[in-house]
Short mmCIF file of C-alpha atoms in Angstrom, two decimals:
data_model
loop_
_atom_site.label_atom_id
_atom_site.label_comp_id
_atom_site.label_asym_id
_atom_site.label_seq_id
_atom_site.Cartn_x
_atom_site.Cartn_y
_atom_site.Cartn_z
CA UNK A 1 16.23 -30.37 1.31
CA UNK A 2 14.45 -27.14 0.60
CA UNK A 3 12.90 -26.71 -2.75
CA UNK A 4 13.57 -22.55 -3.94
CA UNK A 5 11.43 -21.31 -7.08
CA UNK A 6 13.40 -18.78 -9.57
CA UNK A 7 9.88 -17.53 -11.19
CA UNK A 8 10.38 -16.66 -15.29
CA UNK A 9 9.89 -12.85 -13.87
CA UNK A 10 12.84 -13.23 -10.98
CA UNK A 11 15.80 -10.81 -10.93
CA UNK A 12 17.79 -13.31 -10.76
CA UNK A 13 17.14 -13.67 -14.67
CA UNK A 14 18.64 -12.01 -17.38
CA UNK A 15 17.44 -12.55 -20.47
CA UNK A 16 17.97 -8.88 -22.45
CA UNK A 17 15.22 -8.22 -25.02
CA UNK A 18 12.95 -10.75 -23.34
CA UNK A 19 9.35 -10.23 -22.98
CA UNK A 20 6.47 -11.62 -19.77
CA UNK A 21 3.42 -13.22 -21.03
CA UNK A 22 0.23 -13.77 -19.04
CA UNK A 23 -1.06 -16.96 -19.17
CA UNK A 24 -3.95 -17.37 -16.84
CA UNK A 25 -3.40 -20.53 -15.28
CA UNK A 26 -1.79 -22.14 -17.89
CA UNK A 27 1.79 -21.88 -15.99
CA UNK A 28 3.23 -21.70 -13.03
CA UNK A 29 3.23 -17.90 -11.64
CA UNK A 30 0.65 -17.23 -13.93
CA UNK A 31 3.00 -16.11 -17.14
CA UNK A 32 5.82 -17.09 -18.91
CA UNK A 33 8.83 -15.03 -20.60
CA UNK A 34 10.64 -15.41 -24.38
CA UNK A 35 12.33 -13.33 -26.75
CA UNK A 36 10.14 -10.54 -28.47
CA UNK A 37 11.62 -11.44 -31.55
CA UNK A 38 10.23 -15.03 -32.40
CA UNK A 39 12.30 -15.35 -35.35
CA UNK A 40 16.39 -15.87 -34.10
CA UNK A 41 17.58 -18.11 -31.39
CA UNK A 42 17.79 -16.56 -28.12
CA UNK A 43 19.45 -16.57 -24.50
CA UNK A 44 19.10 -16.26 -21.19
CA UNK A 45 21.29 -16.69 -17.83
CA UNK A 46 20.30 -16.51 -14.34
CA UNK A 47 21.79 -17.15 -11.03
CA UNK A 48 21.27 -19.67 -7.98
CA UNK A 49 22.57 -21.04 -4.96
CA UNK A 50 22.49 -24.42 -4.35
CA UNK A 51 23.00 -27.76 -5.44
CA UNK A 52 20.69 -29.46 -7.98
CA UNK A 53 18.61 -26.82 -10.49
CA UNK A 54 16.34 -28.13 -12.95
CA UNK A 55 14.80 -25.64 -15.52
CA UNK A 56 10.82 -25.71 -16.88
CA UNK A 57 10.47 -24.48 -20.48
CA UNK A 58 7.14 -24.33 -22.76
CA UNK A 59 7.42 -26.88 -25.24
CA UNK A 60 6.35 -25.40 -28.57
CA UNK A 61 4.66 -27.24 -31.62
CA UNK A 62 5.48 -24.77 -33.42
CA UNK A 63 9.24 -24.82 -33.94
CA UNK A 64 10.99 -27.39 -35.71
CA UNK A 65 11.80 -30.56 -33.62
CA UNK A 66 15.70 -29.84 -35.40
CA UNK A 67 16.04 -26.91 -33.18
CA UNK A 68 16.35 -28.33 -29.85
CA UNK A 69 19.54 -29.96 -31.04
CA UNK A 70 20.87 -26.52 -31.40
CA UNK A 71 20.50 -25.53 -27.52
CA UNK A 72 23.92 -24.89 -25.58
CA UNK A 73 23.93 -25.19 -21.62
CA UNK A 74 26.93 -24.25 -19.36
CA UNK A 75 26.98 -24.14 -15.42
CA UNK A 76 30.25 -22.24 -14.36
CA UNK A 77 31.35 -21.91 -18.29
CA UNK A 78 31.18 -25.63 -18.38
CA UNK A 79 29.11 -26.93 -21.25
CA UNK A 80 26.37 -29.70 -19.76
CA UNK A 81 23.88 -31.72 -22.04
CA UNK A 82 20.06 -30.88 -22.12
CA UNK A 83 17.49 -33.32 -22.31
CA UNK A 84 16.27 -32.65 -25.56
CA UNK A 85 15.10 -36.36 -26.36
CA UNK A 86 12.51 -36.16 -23.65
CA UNK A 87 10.97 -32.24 -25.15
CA UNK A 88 10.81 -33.82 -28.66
CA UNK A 89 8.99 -36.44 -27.21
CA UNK A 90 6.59 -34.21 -25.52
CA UNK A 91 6.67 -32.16 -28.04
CA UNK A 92 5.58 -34.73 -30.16
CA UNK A 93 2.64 -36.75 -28.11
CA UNK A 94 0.94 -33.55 -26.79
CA UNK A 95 0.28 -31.53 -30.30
CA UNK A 96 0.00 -28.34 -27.55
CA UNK A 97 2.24 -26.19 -25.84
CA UNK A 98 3.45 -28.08 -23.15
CA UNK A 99 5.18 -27.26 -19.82
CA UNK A 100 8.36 -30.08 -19.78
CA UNK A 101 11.92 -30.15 -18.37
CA UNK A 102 14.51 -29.02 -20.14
CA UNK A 103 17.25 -29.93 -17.78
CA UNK A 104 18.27 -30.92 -14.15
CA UNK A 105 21.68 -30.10 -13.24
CA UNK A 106 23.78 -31.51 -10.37
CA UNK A 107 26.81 -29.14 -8.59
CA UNK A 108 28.13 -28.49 -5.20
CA UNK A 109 26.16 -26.62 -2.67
CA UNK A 110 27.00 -22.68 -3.42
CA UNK A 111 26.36 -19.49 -6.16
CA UNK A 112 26.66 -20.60 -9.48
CA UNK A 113 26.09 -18.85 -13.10
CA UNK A 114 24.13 -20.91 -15.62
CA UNK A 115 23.71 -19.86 -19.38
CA UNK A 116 20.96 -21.08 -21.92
CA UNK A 117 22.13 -20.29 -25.56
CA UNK A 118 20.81 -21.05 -29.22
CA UNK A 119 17.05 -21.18 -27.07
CA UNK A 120 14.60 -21.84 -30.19
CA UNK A 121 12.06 -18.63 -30.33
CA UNK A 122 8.48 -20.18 -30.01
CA UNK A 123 10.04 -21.81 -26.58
CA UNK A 124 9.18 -20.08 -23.28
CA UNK A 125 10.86 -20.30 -20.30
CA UNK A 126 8.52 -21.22 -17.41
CA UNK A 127 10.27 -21.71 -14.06
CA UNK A 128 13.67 -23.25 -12.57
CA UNK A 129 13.45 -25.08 -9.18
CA UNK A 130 16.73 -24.87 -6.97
CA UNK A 131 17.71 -27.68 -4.68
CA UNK A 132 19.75 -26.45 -1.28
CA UNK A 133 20.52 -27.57 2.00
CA UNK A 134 18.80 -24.09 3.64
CA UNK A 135 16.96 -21.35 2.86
CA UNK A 136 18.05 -17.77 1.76
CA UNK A 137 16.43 -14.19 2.60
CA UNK A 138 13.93 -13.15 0.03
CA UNK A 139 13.87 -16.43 -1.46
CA UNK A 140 10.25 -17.88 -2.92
CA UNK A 141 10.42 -21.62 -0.70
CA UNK A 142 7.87 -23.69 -2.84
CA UNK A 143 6.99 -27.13 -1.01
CA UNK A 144 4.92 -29.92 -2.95
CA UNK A 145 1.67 -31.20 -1.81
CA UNK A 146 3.61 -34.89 -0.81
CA UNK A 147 6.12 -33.31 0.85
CA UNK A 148 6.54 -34.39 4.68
CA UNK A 149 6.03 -30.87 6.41
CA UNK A 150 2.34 -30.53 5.32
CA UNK A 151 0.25 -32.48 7.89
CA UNK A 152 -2.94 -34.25 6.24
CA UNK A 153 -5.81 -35.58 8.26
CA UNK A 154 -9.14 -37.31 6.88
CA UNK A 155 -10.48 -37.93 3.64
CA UNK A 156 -7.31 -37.07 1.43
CA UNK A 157 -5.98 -39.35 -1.82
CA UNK A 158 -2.80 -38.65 -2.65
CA UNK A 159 -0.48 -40.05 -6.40
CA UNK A 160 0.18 -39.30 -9.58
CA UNK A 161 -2.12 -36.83 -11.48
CA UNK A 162 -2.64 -35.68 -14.81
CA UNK A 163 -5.28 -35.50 -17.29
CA UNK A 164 -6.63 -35.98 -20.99
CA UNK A 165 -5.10 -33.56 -23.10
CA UNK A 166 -8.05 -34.39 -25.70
CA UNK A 167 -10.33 -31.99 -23.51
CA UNK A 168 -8.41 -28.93 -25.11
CA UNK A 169 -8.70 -27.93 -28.85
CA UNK A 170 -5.64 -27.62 -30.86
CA UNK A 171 -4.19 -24.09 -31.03
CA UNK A 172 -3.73 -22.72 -34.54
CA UNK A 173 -1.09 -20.11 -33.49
CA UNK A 174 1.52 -19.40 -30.89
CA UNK A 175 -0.73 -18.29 -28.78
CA UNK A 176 -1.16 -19.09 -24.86
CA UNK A 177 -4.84 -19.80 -24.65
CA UNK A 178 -3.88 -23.61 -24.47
CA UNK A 179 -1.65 -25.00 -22.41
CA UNK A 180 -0.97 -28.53 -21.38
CA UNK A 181 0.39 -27.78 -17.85
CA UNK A 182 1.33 -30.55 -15.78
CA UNK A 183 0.77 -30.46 -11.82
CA UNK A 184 4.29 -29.89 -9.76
CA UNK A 185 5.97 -33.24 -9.63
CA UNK A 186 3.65 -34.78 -11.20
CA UNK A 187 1.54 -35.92 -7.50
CA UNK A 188 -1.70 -33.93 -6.37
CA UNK A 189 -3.59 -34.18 -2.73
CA UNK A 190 -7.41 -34.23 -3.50
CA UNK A 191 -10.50 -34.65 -1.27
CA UNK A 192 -13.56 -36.61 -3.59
CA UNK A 193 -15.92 -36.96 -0.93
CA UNK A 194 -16.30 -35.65 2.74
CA UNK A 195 -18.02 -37.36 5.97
CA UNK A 196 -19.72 -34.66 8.20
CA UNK A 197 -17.89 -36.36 10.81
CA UNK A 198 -14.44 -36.85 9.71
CA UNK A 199 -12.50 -33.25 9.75
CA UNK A 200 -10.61 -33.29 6.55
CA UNK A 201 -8.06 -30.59 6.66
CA UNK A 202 -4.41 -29.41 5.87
CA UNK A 203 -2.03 -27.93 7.98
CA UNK A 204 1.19 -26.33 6.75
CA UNK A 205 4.08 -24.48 8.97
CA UNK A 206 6.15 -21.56 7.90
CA UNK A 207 8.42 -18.91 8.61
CA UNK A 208 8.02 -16.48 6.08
CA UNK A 209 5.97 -12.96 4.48
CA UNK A 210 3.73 -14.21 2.57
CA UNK A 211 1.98 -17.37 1.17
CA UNK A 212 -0.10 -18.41 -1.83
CA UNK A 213 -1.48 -22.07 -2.17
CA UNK A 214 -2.03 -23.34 -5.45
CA UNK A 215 -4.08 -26.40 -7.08
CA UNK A 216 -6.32 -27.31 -10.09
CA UNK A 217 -10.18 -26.21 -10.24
CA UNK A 218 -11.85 -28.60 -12.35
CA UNK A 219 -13.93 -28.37 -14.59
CA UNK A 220 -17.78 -28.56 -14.41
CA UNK A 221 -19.55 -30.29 -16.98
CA UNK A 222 -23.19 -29.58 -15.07
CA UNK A 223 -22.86 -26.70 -13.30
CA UNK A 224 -24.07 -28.00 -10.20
CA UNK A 225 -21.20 -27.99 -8.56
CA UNK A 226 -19.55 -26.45 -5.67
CA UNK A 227 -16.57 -26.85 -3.13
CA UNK A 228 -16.40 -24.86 -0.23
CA UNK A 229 -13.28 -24.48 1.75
CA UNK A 230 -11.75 -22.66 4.96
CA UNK A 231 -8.67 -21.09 5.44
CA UNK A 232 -6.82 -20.33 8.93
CA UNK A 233 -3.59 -18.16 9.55
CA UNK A 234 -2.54 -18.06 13.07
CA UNK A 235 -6.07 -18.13 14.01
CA UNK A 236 -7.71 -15.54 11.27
CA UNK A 237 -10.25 -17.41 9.57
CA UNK A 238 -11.99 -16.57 5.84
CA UNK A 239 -14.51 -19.18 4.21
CA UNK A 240 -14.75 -19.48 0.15
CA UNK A 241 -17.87 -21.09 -1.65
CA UNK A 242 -16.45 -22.02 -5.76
CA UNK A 243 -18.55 -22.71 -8.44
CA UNK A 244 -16.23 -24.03 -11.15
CA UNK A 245 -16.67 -23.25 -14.74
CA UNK A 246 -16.75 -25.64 -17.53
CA UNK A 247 -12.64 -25.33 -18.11
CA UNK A 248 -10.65 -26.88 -16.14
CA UNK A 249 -7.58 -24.85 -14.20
CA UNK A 250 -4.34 -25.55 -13.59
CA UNK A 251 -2.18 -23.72 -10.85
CA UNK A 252 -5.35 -22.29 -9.14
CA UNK A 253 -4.62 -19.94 -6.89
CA UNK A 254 -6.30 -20.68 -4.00
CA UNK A 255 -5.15 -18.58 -1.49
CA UNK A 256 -3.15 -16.06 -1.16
CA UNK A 257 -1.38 -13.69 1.17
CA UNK A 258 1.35 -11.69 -0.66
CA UNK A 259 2.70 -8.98 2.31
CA UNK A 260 2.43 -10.41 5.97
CA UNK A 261 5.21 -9.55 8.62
CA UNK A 262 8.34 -11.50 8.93
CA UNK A 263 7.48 -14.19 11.48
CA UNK A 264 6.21 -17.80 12.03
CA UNK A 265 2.67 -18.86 11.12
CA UNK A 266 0.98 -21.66 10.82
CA UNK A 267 -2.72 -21.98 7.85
CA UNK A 268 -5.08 -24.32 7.89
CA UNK A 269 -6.74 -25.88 5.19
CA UNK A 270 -10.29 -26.89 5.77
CA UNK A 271 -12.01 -28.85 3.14
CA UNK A 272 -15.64 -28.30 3.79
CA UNK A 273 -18.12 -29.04 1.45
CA UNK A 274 -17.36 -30.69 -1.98
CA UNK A 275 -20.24 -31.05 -4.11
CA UNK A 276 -19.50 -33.06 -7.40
CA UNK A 277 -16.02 -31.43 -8.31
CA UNK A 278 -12.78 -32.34 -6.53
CA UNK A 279 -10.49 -30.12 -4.02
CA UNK A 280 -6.98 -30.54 -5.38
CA UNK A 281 -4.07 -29.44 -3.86
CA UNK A 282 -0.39 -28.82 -5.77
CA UNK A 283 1.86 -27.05 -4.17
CA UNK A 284 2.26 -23.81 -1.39
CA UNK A 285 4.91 -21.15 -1.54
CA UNK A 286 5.79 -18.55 0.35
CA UNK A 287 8.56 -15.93 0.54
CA UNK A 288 11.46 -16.31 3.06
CA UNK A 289 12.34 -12.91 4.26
CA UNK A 290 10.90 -9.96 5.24
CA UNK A 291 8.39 -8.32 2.55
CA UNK A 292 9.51 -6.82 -0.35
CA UNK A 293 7.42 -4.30 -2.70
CA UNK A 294 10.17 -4.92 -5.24
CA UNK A 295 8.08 -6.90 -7.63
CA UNK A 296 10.52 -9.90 -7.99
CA UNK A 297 7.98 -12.32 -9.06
CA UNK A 298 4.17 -12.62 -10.42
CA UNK A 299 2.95 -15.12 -8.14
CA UNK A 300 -0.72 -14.17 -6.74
CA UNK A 301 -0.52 -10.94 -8.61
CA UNK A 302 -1.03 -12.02 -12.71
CA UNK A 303 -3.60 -14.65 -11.98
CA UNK A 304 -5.47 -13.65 -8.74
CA UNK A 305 -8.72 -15.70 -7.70
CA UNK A 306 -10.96 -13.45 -8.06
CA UNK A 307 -10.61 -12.10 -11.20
CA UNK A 308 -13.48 -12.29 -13.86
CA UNK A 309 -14.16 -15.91 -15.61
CA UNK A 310 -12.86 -17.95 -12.87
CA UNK A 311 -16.18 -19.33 -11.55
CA UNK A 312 -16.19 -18.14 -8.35
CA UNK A 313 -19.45 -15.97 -7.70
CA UNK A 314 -18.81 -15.73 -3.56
CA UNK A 315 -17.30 -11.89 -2.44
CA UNK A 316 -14.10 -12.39 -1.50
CA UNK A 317 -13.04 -12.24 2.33
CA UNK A 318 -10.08 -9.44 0.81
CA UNK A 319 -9.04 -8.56 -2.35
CA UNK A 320 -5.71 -9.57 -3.93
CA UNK A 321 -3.23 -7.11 -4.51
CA UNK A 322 -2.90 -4.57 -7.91
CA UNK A 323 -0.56 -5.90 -10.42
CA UNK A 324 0.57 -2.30 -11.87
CA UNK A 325 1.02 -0.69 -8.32
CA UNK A 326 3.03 -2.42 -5.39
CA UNK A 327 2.51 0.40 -3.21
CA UNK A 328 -1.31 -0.61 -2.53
CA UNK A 329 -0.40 -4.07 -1.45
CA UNK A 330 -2.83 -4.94 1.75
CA UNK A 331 -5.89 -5.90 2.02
CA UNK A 332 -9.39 -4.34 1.62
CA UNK A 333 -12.09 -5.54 4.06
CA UNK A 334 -15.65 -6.50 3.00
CA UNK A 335 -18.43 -6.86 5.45
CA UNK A 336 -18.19 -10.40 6.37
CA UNK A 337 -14.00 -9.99 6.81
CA UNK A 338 -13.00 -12.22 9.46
CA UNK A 339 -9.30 -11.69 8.67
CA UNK A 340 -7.19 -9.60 11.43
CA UNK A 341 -5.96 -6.15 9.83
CA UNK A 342 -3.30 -6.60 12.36
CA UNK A 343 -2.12 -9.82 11.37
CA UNK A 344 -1.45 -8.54 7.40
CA UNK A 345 -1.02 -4.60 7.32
CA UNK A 346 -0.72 -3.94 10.89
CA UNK A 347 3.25 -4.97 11.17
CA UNK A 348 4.01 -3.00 8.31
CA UNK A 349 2.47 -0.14 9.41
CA UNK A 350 3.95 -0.79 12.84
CA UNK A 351 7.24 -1.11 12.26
CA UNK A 352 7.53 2.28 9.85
CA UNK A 353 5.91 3.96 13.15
CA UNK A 354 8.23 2.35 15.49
CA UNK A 355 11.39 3.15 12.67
CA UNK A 356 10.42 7.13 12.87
CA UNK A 357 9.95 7.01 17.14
CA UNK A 358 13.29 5.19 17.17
CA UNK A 359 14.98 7.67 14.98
CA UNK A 360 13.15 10.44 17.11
CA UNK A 361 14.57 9.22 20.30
CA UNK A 362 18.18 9.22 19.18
CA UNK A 363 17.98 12.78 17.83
CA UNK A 364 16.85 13.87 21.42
CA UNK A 365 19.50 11.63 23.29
CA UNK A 366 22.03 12.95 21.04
CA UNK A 367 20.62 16.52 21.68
CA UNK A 368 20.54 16.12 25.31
CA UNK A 369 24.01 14.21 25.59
CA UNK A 370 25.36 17.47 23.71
CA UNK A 371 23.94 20.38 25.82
CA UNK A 372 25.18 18.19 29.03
CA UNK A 373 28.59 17.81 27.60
CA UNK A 374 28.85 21.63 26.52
CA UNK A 375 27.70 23.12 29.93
CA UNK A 376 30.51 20.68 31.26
CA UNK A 377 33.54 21.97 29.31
CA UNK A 378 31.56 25.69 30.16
CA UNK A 379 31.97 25.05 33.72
CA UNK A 380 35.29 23.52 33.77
CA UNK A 381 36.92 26.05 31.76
CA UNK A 382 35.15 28.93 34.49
CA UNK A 383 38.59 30.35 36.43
CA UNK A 384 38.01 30.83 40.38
CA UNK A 385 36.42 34.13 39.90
CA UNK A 386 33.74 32.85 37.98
CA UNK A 387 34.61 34.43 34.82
CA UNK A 388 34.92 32.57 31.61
CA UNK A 389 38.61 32.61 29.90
CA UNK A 390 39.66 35.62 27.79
CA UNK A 391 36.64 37.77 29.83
CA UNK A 392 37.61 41.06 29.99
#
């Protein structure tokens, strides 16, 4: 069953008077959305197809437990029942903002409209996963790290992860500096310790236009650390040295390739070098569908890799795209660029060029197929003497 992601920043989503917050890597996609006004209930609604949905909120400390009892769902106007005793139970136990589930719904396969009323303020809606028997154009596919398509060889350990939330200071507002985030499903592939010998690597096939793969960066406590890892799309290789901070990172953003032509591909996850800090792996999505510059979702493009405070001091192979301007998606090459222009940009610009000579060629057919067909009805119309009708 494929697994769809509905990011808090979809268009699927309506939630009027709503605001997007950036939250690093606090939450999945990098930000979360709530009312602007953190004072009255609010509401959203949003839109799926399929058959099981299950919606991610931020759990907030800050709102009175009392409040969750006040929350109304309805799938198809009919009212369902949110698991509330669970989120007062996180809410309670983790003293932080907390990414829990609010609800997982169960309908038959198809489009359905589900509504989120009396939604207390200080709560932020994350992301909503959408169960379905096939995938849909333009949808973001999001696969976990234990699912069976993603094809693990060597030095791997695979189970349940979480960690300590008594490494992170209690907040003293509603702010989104702290975040206890949970890894997707709860399950994380990580490589400890690597054998010169033993390839230890990840492979992962898809039909699709882009592809980010997420995971946690942990924290350093020494900084001596380092991981360094390879990446392969149909053949294009890039290499990445990290030098992890002293925070650790949730929904690290690995890698990422946000525009890529429409078309099968298969990456490659080499684990290389790990020098006293983990390489975890979470979870990959990609988009199904040709690329879109329509800015649907903030995946890759709020919490990019390479931005400043990450711990990573090695150049990047390319640069991830601007958040504030879709129209420079693509890829800027540095010196050491192994990565095939052709492979990421090249389609694009392709296919506009082959859109304008096809559009070229019919205007001349068309052209030609109408001068033909005029000199015909010319010479038809011609009587026996050669002159044309009414010719004096």
């Amino acid at each position: 069953m494929t697994e769809a992601l509905i990011d808090n920043t979809s268009e699927h989503l309506y939630a009027p008077d709503w605001v997007t917050i950036p939250t690093g890597h606090g939450t999945l996609g990098g930000s979360v959305s709530r009312a602007n006004n953190t004072k009255d209930l609010t509401s959203f609604n949003f839109t799926f197809n399929g058959s099981i949905v299950e919606i991610y909120v931020v759990v907030s400390p800050f709102d009175p437990p009392n409040l969750l009892s006040n929350i109304t769902i309805s799938l198809d106007n009919e009212e369902l029942s949110a698991d509330v005793a669970s989120l007062i139970e996180e809410r309670n136990e983790s003293r932080l903002q907390t990414t829990a589930k609010l609800l997982r719904a169960v309908a038959m396969d198809g489009f359905h409209l589900m509504s989120v009323t009396n939604f207390p303020p200080h709560y932020s809606l994350d992301y909503i996963t959408v169960f379905k028997s096939r995938n849909a154009f333009g949808e973001l596919i999001i696969q976990d790290d234990d699912d069976h398509s993603i094809d693990y060889t060597g030095q791997w350990v695979s189970g349940p992860s979480d960690f300590d939330i008594s490494h992170f200071p209690l907040p003293s507002s509603g702010n989104y500096d702290h975040i206890l985030s949970h890894p997707y499903s709860a399950t994380t592939h990580r490589v400890q310790s690597i054998t010169p010998s033993v390839k230890t690597s990840a492979t992962y096939h898809f039909f699709g236009s882009s592809v980010f793969v997420y995971g946690i960066l942990e924290g350093s406590h020494t900084g001596n650390t380092s991981l360094t890892v390879a990446y392969t799309l149909n053949g294009s290789k890039t290499k990445r040295t990290y030098f992890p901070g002293s925070v650790r990172q949730p929904h690290f953003l690995w890698f990422g390739c946000p525009v890529l032509a429409f078309d099968s591909y298969t990456l490659q996850i080499d684990v290389l070098e790990v020098n006293g800090v983990e390489f975890v792996l979470d979870y990959i999505v990609y988009q199904f569908g040709p690329p879109t510059f329509s800015n649907s979702h903030s995946l890759g493009k709020l919490s990019p890799p390479f931005s400043s405070g990450l711990g990573i001091t090695e150049k990047p192979d390319w640069t991830l795209p601007n958040a504030t301007n879709a129209a420079t998606w693509g890829y800027t090459k540095s010196s050491n660029d192994q990565v095939s222009k052709s492979t990421i940009i090249g389609a694009s610009i392709g296919g506009a060029v082959g859109a304008l000579l096809l559009i070229v060629a019919v205007l001349l057919f068309w052209l030609r197929y109408r001068t033909r067909r005029k000199k015909g009805r010319i010479s038809r119309d011609r009587n026996q003497d050669g002159r044309l009708p009414f010719s004096m």
